[in-house]
GROMACS .gro file of C-alpha atoms in nm:
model
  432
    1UNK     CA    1  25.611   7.786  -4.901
    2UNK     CA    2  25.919   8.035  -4.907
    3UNK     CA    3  26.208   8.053  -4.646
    4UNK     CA    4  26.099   8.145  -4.289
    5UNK     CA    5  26.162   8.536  -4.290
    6UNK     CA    6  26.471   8.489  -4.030
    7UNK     CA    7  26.553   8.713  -3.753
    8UNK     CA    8  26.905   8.799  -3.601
    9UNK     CA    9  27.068   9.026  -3.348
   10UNK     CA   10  26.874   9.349  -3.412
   11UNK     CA   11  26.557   9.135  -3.308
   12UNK     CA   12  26.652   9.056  -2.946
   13UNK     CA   13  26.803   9.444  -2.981
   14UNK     CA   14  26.472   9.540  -3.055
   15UNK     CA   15  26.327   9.326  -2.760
   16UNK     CA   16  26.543   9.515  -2.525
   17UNK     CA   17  26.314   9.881  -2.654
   18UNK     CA   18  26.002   9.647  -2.652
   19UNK     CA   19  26.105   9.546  -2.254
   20UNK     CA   20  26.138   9.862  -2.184
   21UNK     CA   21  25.826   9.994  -2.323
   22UNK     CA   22  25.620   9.757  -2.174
   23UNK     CA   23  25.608   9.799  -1.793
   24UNK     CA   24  25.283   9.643  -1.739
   25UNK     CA   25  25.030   9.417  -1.954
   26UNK     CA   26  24.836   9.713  -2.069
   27UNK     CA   27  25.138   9.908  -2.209
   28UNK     CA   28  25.268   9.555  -2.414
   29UNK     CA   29  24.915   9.478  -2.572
   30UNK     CA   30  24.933   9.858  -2.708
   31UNK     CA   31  25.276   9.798  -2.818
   32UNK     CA   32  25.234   9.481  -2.980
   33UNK     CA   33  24.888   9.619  -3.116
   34UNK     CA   34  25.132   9.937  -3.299
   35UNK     CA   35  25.393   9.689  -3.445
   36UNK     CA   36  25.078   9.489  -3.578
   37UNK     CA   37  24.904   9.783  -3.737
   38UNK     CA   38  25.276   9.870  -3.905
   39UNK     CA   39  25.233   9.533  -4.071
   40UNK     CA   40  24.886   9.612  -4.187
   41UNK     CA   41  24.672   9.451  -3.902
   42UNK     CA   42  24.322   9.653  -3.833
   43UNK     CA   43  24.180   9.667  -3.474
   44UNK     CA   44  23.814   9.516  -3.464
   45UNK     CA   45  23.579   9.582  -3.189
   46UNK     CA   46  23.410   9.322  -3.031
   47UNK     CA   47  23.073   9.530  -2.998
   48UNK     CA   48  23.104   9.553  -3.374
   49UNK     CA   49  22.965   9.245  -3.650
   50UNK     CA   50  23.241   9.129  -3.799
   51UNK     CA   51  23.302   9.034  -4.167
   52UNK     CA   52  23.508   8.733  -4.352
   53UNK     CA   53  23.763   8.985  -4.594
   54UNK     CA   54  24.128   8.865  -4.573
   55UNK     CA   55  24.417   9.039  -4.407
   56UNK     CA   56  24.503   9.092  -4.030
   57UNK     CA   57  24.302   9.186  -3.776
   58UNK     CA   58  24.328   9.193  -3.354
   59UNK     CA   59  24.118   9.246  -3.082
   60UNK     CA   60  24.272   9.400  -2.741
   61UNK     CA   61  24.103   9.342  -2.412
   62UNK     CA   62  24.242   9.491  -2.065
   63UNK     CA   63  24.562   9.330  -2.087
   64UNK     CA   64  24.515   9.097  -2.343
   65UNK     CA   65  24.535   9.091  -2.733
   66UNK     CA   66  24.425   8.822  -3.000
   67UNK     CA   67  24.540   8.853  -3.389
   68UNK     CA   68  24.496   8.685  -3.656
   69UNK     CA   69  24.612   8.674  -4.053
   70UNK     CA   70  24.325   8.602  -4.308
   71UNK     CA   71  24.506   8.435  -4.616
   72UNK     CA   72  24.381   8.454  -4.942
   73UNK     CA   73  24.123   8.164  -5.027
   74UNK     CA   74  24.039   8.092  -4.633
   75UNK     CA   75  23.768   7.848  -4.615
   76UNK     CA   76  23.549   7.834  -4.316
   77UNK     CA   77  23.712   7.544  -4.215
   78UNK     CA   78  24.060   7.610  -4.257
   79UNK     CA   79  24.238   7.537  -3.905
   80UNK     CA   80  24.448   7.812  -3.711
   81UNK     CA   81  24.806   7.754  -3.618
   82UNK     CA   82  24.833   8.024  -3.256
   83UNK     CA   83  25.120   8.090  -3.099
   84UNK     CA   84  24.996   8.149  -2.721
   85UNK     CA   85  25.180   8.345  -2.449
   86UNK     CA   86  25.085   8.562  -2.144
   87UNK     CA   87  25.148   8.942  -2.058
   88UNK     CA   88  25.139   9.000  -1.741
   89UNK     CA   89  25.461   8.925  -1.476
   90UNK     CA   90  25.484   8.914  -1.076
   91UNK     CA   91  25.517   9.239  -0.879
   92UNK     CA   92  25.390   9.500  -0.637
   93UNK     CA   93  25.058   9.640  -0.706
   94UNK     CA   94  24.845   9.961  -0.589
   95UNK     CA   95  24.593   9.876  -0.354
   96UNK     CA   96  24.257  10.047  -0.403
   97UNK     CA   97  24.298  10.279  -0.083
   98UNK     CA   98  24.719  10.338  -0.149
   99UNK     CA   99  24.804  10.616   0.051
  100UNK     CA  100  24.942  10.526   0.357
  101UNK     CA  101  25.273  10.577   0.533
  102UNK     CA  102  25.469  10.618   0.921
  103UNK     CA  103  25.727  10.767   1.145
  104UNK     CA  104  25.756  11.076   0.855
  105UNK     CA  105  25.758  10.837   0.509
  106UNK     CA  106  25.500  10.842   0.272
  107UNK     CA  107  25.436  10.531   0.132
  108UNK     CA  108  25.232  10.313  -0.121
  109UNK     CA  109  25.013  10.023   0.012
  110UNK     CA  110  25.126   9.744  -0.227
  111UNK     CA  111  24.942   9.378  -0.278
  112UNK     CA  112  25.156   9.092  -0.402
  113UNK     CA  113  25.076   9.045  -0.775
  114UNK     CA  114  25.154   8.647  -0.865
  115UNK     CA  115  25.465   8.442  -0.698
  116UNK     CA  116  25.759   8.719  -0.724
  117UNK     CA  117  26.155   8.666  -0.559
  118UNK     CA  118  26.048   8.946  -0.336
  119UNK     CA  119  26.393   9.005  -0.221
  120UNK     CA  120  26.504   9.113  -0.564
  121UNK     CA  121  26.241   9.413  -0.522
  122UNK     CA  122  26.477   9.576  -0.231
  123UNK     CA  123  26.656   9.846  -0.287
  124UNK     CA  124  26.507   9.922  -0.649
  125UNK     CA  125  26.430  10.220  -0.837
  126UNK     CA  126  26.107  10.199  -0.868
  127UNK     CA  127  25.865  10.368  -1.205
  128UNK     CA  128  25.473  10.332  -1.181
  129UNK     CA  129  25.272  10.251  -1.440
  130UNK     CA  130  24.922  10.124  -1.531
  131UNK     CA  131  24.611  10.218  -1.628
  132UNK     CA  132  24.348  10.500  -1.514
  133UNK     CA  133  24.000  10.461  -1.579
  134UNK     CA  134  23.833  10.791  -1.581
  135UNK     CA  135  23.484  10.909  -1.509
  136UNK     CA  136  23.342  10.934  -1.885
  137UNK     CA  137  23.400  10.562  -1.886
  138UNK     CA  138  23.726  10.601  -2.108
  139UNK     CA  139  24.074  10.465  -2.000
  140UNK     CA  140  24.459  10.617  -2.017
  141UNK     CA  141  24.793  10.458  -1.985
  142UNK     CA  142  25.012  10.581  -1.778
  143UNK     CA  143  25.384  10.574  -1.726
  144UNK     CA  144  25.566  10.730  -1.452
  145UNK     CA  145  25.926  10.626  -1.599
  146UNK     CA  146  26.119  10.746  -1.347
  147UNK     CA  147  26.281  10.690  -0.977
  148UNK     CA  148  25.949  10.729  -0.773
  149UNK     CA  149  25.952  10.441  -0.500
  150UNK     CA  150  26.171  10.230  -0.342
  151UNK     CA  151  26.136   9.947  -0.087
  152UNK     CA  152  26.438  10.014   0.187
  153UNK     CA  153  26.599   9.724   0.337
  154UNK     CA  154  26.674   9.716   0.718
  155UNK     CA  155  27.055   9.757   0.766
  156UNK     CA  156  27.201   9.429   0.906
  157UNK     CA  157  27.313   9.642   1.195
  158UNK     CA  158  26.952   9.588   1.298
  159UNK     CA  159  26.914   9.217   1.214
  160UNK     CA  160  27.233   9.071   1.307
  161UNK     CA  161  27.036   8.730   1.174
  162UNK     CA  162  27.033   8.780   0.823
  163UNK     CA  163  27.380   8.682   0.745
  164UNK     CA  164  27.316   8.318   0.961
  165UNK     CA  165  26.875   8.259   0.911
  166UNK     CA  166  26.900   8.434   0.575
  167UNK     CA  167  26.654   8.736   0.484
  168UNK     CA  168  26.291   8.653   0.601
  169UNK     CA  169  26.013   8.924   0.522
  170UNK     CA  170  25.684   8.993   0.629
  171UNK     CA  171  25.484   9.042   0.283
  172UNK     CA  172  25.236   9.290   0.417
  173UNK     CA  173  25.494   9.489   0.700
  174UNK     CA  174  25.819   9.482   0.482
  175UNK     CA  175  25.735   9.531   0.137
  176UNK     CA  176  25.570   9.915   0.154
  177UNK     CA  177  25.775  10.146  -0.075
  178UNK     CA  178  25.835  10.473   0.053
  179UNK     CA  179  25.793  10.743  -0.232
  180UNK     CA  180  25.842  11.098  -0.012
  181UNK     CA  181  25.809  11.229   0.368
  182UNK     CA  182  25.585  11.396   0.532
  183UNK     CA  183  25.281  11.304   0.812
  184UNK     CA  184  25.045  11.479   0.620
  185UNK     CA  185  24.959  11.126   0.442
  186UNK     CA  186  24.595  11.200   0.331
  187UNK     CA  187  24.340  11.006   0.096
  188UNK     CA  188  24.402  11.099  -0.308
  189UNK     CA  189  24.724  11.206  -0.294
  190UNK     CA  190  24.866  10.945  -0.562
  191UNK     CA  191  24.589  10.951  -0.772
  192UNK     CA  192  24.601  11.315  -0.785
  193UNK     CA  193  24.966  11.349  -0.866
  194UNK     CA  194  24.932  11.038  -1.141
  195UNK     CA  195  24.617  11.335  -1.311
  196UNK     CA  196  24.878  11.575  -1.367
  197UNK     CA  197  25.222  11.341  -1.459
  198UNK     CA  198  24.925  11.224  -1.745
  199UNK     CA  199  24.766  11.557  -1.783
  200UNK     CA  200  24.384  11.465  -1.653
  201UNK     CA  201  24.187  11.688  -1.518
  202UNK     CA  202  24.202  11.709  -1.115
  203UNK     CA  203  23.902  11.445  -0.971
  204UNK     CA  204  23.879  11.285  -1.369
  205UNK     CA  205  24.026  10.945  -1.217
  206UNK     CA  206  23.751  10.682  -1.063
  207UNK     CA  207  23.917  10.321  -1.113
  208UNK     CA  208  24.296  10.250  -1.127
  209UNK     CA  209  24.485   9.913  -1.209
  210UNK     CA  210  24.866  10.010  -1.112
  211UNK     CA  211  25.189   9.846  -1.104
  212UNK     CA  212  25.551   9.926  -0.983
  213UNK     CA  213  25.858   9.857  -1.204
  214UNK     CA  214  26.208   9.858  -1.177
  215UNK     CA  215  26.313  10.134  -1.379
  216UNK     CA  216  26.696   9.998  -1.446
  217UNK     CA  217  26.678   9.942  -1.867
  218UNK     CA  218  26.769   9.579  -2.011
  219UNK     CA  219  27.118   9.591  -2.046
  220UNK     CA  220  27.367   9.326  -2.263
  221UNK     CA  221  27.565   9.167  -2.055
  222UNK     CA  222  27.911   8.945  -1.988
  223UNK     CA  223  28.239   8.991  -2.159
  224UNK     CA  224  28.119   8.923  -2.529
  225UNK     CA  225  27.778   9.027  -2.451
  226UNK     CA  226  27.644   8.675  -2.454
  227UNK     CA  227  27.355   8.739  -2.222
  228UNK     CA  228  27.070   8.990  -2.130
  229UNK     CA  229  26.959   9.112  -1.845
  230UNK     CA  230  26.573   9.256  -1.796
  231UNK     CA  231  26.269   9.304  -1.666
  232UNK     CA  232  25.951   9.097  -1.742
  233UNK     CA  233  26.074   8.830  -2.011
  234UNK     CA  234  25.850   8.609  -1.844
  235UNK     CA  235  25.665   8.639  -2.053
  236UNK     CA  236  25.715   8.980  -2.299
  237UNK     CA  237  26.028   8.802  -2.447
  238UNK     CA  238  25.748   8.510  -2.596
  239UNK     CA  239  25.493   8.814  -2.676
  240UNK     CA  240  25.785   9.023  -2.893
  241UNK     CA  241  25.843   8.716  -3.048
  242UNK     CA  242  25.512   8.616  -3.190
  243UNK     CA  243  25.402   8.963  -3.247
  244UNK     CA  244  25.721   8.962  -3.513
  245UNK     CA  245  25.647   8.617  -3.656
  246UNK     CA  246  25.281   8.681  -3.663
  247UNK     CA  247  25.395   9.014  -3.907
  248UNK     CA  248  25.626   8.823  -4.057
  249UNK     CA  249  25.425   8.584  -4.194
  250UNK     CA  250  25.177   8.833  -4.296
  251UNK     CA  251  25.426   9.073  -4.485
  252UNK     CA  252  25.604   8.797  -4.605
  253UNK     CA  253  25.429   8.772  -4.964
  254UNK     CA  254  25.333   8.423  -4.943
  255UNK     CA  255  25.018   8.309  -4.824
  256UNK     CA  256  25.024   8.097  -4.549
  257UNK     CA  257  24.865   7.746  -4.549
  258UNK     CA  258  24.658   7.784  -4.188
  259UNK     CA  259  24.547   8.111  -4.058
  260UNK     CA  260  24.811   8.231  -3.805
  261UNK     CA  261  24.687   8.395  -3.470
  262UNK     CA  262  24.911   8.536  -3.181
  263UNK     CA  263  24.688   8.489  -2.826
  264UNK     CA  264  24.875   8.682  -2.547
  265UNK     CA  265  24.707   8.634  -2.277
  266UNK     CA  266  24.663   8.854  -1.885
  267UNK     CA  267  24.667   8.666  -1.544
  268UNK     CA  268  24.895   8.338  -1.635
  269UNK     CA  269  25.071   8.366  -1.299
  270UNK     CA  270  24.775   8.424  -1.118
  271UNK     CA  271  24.594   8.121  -1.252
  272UNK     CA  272  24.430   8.274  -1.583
  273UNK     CA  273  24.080   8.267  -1.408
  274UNK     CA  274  23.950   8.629  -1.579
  275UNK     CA  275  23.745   8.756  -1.880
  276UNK     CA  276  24.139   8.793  -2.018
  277UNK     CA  277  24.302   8.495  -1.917
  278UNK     CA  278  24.336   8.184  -2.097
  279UNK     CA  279  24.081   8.012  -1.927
  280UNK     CA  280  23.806   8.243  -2.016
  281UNK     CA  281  23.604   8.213  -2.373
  282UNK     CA  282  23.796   8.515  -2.510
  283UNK     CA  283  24.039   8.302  -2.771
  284UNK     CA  284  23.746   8.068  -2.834
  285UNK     CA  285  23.456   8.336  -2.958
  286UNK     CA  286  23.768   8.521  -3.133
  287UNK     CA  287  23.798   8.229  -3.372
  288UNK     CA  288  23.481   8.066  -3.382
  289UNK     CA  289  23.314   8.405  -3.480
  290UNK     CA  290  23.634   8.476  -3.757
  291UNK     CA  291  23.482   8.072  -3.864
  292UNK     CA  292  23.104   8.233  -3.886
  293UNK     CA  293  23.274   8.585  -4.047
  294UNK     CA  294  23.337   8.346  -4.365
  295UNK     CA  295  23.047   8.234  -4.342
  296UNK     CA  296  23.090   7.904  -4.147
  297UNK     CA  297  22.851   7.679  -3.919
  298UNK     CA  298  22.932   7.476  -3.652
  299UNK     CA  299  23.088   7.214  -3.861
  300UNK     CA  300  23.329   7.449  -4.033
  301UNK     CA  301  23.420   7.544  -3.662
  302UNK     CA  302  23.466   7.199  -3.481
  303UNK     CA  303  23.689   7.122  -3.852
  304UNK     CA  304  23.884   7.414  -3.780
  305UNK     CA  305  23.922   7.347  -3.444
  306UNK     CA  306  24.018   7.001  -3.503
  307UNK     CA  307  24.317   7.056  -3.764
  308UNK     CA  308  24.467   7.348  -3.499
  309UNK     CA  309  24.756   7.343  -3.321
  310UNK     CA  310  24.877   7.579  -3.050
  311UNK     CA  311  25.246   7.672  -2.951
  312UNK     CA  312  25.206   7.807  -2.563
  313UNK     CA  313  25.535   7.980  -2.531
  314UNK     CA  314  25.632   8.134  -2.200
  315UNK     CA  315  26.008   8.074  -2.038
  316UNK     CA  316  26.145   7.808  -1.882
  317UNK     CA  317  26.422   7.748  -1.637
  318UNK     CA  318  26.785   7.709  -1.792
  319UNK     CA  319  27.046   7.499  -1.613
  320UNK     CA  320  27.195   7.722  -1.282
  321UNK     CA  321  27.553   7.650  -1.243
  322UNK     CA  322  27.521   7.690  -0.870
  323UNK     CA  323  27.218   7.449  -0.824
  324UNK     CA  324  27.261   7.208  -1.083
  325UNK     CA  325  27.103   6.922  -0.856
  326UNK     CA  326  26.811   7.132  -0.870
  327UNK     CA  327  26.714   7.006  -1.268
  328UNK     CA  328  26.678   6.680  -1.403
  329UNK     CA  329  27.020   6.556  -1.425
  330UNK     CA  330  26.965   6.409  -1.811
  331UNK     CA  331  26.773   6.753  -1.917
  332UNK     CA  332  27.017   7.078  -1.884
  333UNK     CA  333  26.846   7.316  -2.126
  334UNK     CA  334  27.110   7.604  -2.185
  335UNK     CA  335  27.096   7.971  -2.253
  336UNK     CA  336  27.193   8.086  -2.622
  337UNK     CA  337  27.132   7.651  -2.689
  338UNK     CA  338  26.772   7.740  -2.870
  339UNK     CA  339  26.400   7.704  -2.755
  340UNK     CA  340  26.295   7.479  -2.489
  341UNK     CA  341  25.987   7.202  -2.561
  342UNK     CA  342  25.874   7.195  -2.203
  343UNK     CA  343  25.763   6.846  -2.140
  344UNK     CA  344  25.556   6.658  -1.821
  345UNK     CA  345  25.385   6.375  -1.815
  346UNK     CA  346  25.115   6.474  -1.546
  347UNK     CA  347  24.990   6.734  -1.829
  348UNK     CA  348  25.149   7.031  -1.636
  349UNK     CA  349  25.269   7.088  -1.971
  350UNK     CA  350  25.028   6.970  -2.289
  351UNK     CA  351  25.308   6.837  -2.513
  352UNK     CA  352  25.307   6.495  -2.597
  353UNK     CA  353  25.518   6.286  -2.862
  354UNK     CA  354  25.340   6.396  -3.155
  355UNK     CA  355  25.375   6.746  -3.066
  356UNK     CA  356  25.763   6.713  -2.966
  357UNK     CA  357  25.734   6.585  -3.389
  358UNK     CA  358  25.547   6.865  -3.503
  359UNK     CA  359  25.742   7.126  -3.312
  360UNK     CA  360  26.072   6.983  -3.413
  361UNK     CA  361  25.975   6.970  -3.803
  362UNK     CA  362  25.925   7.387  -3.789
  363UNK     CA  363  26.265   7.374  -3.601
  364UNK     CA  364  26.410   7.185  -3.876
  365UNK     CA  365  26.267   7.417  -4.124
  366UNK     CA  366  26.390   7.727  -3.947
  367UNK     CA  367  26.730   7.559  -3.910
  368UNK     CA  368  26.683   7.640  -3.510
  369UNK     CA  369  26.837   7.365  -3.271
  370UNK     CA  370  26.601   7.322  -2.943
  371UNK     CA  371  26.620   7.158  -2.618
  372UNK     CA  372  26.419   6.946  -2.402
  373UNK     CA  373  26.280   7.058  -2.038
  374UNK     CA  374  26.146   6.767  -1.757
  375UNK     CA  375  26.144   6.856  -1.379
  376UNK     CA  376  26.351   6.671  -1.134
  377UNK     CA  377  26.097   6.436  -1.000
  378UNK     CA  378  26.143   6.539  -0.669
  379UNK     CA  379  26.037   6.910  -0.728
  380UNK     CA  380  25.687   7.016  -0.829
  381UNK     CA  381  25.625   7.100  -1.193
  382UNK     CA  382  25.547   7.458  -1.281
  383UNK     CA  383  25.256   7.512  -1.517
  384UNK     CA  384  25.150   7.747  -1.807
  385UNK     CA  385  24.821   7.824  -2.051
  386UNK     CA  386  24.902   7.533  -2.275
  387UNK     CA  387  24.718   7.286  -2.047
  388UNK     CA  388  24.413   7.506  -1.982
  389UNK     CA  389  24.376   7.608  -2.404
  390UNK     CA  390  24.412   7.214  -2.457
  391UNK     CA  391  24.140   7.151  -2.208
  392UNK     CA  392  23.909   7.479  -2.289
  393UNK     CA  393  23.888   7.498  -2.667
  394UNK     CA  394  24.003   7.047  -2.726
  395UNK     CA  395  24.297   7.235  -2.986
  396UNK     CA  396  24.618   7.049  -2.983
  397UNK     CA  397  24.864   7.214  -2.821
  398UNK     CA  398  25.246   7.182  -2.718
  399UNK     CA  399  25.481   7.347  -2.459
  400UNK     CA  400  25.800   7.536  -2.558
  401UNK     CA  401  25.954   7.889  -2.450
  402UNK     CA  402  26.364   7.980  -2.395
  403UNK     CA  403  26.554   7.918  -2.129
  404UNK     CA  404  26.626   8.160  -1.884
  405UNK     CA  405  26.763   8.223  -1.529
  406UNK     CA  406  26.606   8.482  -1.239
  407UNK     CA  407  26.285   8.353  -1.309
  408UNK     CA  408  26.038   8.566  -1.131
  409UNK     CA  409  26.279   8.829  -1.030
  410UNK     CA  410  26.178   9.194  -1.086
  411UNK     CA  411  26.520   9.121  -1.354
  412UNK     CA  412  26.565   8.762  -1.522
  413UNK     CA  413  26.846   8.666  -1.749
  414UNK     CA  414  26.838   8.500  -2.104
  415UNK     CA  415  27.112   8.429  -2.397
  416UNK     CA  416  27.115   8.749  -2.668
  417UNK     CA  417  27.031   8.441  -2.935
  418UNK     CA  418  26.780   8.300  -2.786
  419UNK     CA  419  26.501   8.554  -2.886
  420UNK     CA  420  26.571   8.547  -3.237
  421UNK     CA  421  26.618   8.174  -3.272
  422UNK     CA  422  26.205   8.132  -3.065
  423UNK     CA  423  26.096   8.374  -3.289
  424UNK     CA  424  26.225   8.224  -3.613
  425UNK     CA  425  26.071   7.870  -3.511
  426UNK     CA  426  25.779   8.066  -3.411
  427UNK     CA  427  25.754   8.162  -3.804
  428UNK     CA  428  25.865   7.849  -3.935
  429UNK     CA  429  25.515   7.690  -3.713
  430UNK     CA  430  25.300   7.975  -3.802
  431UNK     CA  431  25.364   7.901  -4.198
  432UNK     CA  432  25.291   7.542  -4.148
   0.00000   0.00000   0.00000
């Protein structure tokens, strides 16, 4: 096998346009579909048969995309090595009926999408975005990139309390943006103005699935620019960063020794309970019917299945210098110190020894240092997909991600190396 294609500075520069691109699951699967295609990937429908040629191919449902590389002299049984992450991140979502408003605001009647620092959605600039599902059974993005909402907070003049109870808020009374005035609130009038911002015909719109973003770009930040600031790198920054290994190994001239997939996933932080989430069968009939393509039976799958390994990379908490007691007081993963292998013994995470070995080796070979991530005992253990695609499909699969602060806020924080150096492991895995 040849050097690991490496990544530098212009990647995590190119995350930053990717970020911003991206502002809800729909828009990053199309985005990560278009870098794919650059590197010679084909779409495949699912309606269609599919056949057993080589090259790369991908499959985008909703909010979710699977892609895989076909090397040269595949057998059925050859196993995959899949780099899994997730695309969709907490926030404020439409409600079906969103018009709404009081006291001469309009507003937008927002439900609470996953587990979101609600506080840091005060006093944002606000963008809407999603996507419209029209009455010939069709669908269009839609990107309203602008300052359109806004979710006021009450001046402390009016709740003396704050500064001594700290901010408390009601997530159905205080989290409403406003987006104009007026008391002539009636039925339609978002959907009608989102027709013309993406030039549909009036009344074309029957089916919506929206989103509000904060509209502030990613920024570098710090006095040497050692860190980056953004929106949604839990988990787009793992997404960008297998969508460029997975091309990378593909352009790369050297056939790989497994067949490399990237699974990025919708609905992680809501429990990944849908028909694009990793707990439904969409990563399993992707690569047991690419097993049956080249001509495989059930053997050739449960062979492939048993020689593949899965990297679930999503972020992970770095060390906060103000709540240090807060982590495991032997495990203080860093920002700019490398990927993370996230690591828990009651399997909220799926690594295990042999996988810490198997993760480090493609370290090693992508001369990448990484860290280790445990839980203070005393604090509940997040979780992520890599349990559920363990359990779901019996693949092998370990934990990693990078290390960032903010997590959950509508703008986290991450080292400017850190993007490069998970996506050059990611590579140096995906080669074998």
């Amino acid at each position: 096998m040849s050097e690991s294609p490496r990544f530098d500075r212009g990647h995590t520069d190119d995350l930053m346009t990717f970020l911003a691109a991206s502002p809800t699951p729909y828009h990053a699967v199309a985005n990560s579909a278009e870098r794919l295609e650059k590197a010679g990937f084909r779409q495949v429908a699912e309606t269609d048969a599919w056949d057993g040629t080589t090259g790369g191919r991908y499959v985008l449902r909703g909010g979710a995309i699977i892609a895989w590389y076909v090397p040269e002299g595949a057998a059925p049984h050859t196993p995959f090595r899949i780099v899994g992450a997730h695309t969709d991140s907490p926030n404020l979502r439409v409600k079906p009926r969103p018009d709404t408003g009081a006291h001469g605001f309009r507003q937008v009647a927002v439900e609470i999408y996953g587990g979101p620092l609600v506080n840091s959605w005060l006093d944002r600039d606000l963008g809407l975005a999603g996507r419209l599902s029209l009455r010939d059974g069709s669908t269009r993005l839609v990107d309203v990139h602008r300052p359109l909402l806004r979710v006021p907070q009450l001046a402390i003049h009016l709740d003396r309390s704050v500064s001594s109870d700290g901010l408390k808020l009601d997530k159905q009374r205080h989290l409403q943006p406003i987006w104009g005035l007026g008391d002539d609130v009636r039925d339609g009038d978002l959907i009608a103005f989102l027709e013309q911002e993406a030039g549909l015909p009036a009344g074309s719109v029957t089916g919506w699935d929206l989103m509000t973003y904060a509209v502030e770009p990613p920024a570098y930040l710090g006095r040497d620019q050692e860190l980056l600031a953004g929106p949604r790198m839990d988990n787009l920054l793992s997404v960008h960063a297998g969508t460029a290994a997975l091309a990378a190994v593909a352009t790369s001239g050297t056939e790989p020794a497994h067949i490399p997939v990237l699974a990025a996933f919708d609905h992680e932080e809501t429990g990944s309970q849908s028909d694009t989430g990793a707990d439904g069968p969409l990563l399993g009939t992707v690569l047991e019917r690419s097993v049956l393509a080249r001509g495989g039976s059930y053997e050739d799958r449960a062979r492939a299945f048993a020689g593949t390994v899965c990297l679930s990379s999503d972020t992970g908490h770095a060390v906060h210098p103000n709540y240090a007691e807060r982590h495991d007081p032997t495990h203080h993963p860093r920002v700019n110190g490398g990927p993370i292998l996230k690591v828990n013994v009651n399997n909220r995470y799926a690594t295990d020894g042999s996988g810490r070995a198997l993760f480090a080796a493609a370290c090693e070979r992508a001369g990448v240092p990484f860290q280790t991530f445990v839980s203070n005992n005393s604090m509940p253990c997040g979780t992520t997909i890599g349990p559920i695609t363990a359990a779901r499909h019996g693949i092998r699969t370990v934990d990693i991600g990078a290390a960032i602060l903010s997590m959950h806020s509508a703008r986290e924080l991450c080292g400017t190396d850190d993007p490069f150096l998970l996506a050059n492991a990611l590579v140096a895995f995906l080669e074998g």
